[in-house]
Short mmCIF file of C-alpha atoms and ligand atoms in Angstrom, two decimals:
data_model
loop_
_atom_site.label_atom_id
_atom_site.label_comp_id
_atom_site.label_asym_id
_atom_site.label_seq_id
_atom_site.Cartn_x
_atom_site.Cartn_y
_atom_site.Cartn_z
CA UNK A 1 11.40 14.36 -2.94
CA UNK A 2 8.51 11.70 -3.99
CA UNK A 3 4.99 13.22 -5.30
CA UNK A 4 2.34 10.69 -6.26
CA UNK A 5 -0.67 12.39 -7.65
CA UNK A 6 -3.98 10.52 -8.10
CA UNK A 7 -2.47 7.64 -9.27
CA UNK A 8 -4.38 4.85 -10.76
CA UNK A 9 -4.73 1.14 -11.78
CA UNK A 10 -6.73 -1.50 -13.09
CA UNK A 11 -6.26 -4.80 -14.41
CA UNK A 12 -9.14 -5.43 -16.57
CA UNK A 13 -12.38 -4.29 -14.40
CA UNK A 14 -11.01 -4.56 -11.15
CA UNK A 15 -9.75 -1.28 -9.70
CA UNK A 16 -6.72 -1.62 -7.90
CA UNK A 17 -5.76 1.93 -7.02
CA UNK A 18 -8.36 4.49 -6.97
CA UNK A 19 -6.58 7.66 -6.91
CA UNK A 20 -3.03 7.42 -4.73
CA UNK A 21 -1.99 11.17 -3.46
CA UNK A 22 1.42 11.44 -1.47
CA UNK A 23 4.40 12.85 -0.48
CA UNK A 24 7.49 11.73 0.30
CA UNK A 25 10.39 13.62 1.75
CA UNK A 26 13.95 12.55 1.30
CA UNK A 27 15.65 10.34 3.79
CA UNK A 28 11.78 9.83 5.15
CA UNK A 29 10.82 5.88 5.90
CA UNK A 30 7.33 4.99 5.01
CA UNK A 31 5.26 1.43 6.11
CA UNK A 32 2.68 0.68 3.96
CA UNK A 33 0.51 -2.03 5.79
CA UNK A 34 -3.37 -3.24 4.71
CA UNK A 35 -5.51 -6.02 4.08
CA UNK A 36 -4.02 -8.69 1.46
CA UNK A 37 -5.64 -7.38 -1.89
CA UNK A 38 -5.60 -3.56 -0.55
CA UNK A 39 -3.35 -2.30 -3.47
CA UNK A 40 0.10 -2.44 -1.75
CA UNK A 41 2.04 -4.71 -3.65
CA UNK A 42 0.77 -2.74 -7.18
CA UNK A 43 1.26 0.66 -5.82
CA UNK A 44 5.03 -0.49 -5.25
CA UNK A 45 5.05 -1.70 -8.87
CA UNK A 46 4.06 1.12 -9.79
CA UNK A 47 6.09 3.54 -8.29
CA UNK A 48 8.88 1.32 -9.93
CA UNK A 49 7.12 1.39 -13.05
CA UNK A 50 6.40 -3.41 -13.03
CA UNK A 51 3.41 -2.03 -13.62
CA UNK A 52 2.19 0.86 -16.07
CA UNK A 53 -0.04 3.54 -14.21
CA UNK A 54 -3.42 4.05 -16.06
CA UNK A 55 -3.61 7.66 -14.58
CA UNK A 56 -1.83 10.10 -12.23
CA UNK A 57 1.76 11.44 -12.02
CA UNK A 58 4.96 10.57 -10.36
CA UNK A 59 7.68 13.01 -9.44
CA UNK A 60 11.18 11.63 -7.79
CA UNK A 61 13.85 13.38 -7.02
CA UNK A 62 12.67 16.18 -9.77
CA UNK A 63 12.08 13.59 -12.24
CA UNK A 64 7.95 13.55 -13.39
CA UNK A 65 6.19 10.96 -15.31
CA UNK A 66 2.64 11.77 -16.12
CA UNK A 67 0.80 8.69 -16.76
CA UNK A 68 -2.28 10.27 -18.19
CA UNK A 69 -0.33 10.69 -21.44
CA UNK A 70 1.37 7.70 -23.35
CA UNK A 71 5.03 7.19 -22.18
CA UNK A 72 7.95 5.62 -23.74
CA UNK A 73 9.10 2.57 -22.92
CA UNK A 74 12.54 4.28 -22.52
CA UNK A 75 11.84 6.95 -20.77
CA UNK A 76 10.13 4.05 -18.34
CA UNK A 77 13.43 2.57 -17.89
CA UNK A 78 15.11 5.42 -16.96
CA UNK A 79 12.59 6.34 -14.29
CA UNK A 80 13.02 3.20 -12.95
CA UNK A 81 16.38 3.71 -12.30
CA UNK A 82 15.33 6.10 -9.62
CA UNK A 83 14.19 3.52 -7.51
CA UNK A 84 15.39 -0.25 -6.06
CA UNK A 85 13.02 -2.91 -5.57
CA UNK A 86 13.60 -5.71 -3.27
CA UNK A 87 10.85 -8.48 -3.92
CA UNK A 88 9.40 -11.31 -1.47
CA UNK A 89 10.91 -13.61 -3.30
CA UNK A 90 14.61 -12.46 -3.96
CA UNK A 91 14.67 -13.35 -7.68
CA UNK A 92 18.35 -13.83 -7.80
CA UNK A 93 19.97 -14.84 -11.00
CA UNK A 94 20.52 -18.97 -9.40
CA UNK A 95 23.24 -18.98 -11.79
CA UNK A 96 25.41 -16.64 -10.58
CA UNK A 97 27.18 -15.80 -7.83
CA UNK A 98 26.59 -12.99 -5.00
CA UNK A 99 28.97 -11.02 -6.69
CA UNK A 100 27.44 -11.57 -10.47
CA UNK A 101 24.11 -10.90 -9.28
CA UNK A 102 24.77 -7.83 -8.03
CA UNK A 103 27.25 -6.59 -10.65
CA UNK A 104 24.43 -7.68 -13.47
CA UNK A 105 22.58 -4.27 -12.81
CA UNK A 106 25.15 -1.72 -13.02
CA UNK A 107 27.39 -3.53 -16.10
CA UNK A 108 24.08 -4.18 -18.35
CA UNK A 109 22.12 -1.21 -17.24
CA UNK A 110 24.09 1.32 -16.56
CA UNK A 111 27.37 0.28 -18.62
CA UNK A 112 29.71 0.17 -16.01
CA UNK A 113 33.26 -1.72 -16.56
CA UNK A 114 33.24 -5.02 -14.90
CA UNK A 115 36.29 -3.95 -12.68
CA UNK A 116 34.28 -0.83 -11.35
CA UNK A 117 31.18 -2.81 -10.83
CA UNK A 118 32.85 -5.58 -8.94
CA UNK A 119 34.47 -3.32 -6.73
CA UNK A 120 30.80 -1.93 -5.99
CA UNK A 121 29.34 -5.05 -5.75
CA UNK A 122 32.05 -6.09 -2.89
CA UNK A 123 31.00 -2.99 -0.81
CA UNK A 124 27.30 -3.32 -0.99
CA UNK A 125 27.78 -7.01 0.19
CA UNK A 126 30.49 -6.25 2.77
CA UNK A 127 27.36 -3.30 3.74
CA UNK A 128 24.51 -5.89 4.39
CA UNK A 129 27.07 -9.01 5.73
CA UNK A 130 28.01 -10.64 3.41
CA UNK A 131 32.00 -9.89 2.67
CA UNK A 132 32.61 -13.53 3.23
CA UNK A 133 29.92 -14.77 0.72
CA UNK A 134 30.80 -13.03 -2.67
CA UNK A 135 31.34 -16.55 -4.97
CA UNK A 136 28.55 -18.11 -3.04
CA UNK A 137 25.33 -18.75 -5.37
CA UNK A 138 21.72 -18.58 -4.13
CA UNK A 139 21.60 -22.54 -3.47
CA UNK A 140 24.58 -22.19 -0.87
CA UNK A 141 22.65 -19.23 0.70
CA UNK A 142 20.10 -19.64 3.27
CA UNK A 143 16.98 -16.97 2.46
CA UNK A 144 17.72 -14.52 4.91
CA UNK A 145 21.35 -14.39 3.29
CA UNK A 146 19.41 -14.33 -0.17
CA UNK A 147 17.26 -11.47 0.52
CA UNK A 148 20.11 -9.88 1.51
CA UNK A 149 21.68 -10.17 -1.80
CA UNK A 150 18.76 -8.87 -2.67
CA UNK A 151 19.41 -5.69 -1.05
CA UNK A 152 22.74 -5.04 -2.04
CA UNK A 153 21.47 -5.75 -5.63
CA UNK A 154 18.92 -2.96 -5.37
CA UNK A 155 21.83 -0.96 -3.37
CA UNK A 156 24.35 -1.51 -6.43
CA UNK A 157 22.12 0.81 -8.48
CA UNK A 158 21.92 3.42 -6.56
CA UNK A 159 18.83 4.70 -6.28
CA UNK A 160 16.90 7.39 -5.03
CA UNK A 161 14.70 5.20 -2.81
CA UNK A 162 14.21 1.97 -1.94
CA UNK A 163 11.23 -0.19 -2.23
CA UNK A 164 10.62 -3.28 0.07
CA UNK A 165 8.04 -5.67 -0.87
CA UNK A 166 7.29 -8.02 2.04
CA UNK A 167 10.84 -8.13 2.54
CA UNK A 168 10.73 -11.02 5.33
CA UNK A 169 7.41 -12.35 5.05
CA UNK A 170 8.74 -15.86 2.77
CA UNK A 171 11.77 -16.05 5.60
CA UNK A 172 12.06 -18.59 8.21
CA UNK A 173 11.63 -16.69 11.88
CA UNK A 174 15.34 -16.92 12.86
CA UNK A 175 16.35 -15.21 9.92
CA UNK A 176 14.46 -12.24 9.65
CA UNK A 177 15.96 -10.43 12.21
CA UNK A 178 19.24 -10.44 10.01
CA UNK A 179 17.20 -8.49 7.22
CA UNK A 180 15.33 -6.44 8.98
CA UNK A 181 18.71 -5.25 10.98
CA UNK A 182 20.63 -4.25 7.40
CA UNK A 183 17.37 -2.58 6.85
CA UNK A 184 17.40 -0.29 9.92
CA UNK A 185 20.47 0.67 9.05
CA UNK A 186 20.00 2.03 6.05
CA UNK A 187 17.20 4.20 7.20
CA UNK A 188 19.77 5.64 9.74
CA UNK A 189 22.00 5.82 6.89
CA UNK A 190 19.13 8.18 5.60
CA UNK A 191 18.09 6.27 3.10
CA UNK A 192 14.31 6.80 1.24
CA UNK A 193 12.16 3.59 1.44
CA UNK A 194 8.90 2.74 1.28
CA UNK A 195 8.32 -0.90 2.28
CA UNK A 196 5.51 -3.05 2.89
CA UNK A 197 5.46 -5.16 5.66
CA UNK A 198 3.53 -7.02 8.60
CA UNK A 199 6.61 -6.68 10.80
CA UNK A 200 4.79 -3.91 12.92
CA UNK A 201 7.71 -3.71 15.92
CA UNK A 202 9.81 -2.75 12.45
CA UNK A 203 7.08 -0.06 11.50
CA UNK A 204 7.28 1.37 15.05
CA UNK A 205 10.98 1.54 15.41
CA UNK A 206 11.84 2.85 11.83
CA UNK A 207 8.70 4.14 10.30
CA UNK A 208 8.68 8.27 10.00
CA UNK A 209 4.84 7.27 8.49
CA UNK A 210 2.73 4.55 8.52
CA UNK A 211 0.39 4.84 5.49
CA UNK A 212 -3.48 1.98 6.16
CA UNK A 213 -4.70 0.97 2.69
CA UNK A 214 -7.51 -0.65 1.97
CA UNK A 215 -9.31 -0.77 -0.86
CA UNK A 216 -7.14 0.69 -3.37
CA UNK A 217 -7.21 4.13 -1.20
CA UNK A 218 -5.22 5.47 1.85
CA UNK A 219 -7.11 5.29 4.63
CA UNK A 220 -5.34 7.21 7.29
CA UNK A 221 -1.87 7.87 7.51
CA UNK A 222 0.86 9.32 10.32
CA UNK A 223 3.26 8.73 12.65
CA UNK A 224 3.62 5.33 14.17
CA UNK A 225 2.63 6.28 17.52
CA UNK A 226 -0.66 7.56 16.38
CA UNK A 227 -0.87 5.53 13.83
CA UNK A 228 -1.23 2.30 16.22
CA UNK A 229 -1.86 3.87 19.21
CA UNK A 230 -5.06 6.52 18.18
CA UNK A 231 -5.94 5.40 14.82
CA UNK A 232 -9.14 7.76 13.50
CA UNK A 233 -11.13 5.99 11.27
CA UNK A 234 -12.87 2.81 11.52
CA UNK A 235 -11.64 0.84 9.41
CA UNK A 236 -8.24 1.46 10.77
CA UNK A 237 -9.20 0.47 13.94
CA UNK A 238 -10.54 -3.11 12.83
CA UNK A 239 -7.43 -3.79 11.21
CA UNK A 240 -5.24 -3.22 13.68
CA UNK A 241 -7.35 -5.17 16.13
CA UNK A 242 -6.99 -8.40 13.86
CA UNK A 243 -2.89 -8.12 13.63
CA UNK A 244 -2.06 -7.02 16.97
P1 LIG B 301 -1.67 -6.44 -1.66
O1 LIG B 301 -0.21 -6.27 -1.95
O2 LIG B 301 -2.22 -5.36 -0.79
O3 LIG B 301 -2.00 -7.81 -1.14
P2 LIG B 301 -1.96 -6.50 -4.52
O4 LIG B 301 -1.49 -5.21 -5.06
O5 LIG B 301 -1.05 -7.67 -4.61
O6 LIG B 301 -2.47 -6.28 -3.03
O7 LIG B 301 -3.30 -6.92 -5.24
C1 LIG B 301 -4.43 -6.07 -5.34
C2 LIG B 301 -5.39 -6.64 -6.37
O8 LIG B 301 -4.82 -6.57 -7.65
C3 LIG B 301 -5.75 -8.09 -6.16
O9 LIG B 301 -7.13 -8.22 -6.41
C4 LIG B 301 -4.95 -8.82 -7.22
O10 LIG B 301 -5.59 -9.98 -7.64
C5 LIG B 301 -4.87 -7.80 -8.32
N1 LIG B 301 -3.67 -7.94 -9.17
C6 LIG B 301 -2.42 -7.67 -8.78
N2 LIG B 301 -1.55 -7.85 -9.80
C7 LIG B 301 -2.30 -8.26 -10.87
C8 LIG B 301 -1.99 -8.62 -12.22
N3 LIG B 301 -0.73 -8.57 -12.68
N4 LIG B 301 -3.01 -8.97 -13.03
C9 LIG B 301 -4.28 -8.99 -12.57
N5 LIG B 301 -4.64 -8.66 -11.31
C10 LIG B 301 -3.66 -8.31 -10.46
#
């Protein structure tokens, strides 16, 4: 469902990604983890097009974009469509409500009527908990709740996979459990995602792969039990050492 080929990036001389090759089947749950400054954050950015590729191709659900040629800003937009991002940070709109934040997507984007959209909106929040908080706005919301706003945001455009950036890493400890359960449902669900995180009981319960960067390269990648348990390569090895 997801081919990455040889994709690249740099910003300025420093070379982020040095060739990314992947596959990704649908419904499939991938944990990216690495080093701070291995590439994961960009690579994510990438595959939602934050960031422009320098080089390689990207194929989702039958859609390609081939980065070694110039692409159009609109034809960016519409690939992006084809995946939700949910960032560290939430980035809610602090001016709207639950509701308006996650209705923003699909009115402005992808011209749905308000009515349609609201109704949407209401069952992706009712999804990750949050029925009783749809006129809330962000200050009323403890993180956890935020983030998952964030999700259902992400959800409200639905797209062909998700991508979690550090979803719990800026939460307090008590409420990450919250996220990380809406989160483990939606892989059951059979939802695509691809999310970075240090939560490593998360990446053994959920992950179908674990993918080790480092570098701007993948390492090693496989199944969480070998992943963790009989990594191959060295530098797997140390890593793993130092977070567990
Ligand atoms: P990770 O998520 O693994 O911590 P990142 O993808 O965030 O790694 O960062 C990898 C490298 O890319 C770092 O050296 C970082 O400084 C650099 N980088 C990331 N985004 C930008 C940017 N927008 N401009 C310049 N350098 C960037």
């Amino acid at each position: 469902m997801i081919f990455i080929q040889r994709l690249k990036k740099s910003f300025g001389d420093n070379k982020v990604l040095k060739g990314i090759d992947l596959e990704i089947e649908k419904g499939q749950v991938v944990v990216l983890i690495g080093p701070s400054g291995s590439g994961k954050t960009t690579f994510l950015r990438c595959l939602n097009v934050l960031e422009v590729p320098d080089e390689g191709k990207i194929a989702i659900g039958g859609q390609t974009m081939d980065f070694s040629k110039k692409v159009h800003p609109k034809a960016i937009a519409e690939f992006r469509r084809l995946t939700g991002m949910v960032f560290q940070g939430y980035n809610l709109f602090p001016h709207m409500t639950s509701l308006g934040n996650v209705m923003e997507g699909p009115v402005t984007v992808k011209k749905e009527s308000r009515e349609e959209a609201a109704a949407k909106a209401e069952y992706f929040l009712a999804k990750v908990g949050l029925g009783d908080k749809l006129e809330a706005y962000p200050f009323q919301l403890s993180g956890g709740q935020q983030q998952r706003v964030g999700i259902a945001r992400a959800l409200a455009m639905e797209p062909n996979v998700m991508l979690f950036d550090e979803p719990t890493s800026a939460l307090d400890p008590e409420l990450v459990g919250d996220v990380l359960k809406v989160m483990k449902d939606l892989a059951e669900e059979g939802m695509t995602m691809i999310v970075v995180t240090h939560e490593m009981r998360f990446a053994r319960e959920v992950a179908d792969k674990v993918i080790f960067m480092d570098g701007g390269v993948i390492v090693e990648s496989g199944a969480p039990d070998k992943l963790f348990t009989k990594p191959e390569k060295e530098r797997t090895k140390q890593f793993l050492s130092m977070i567990q």
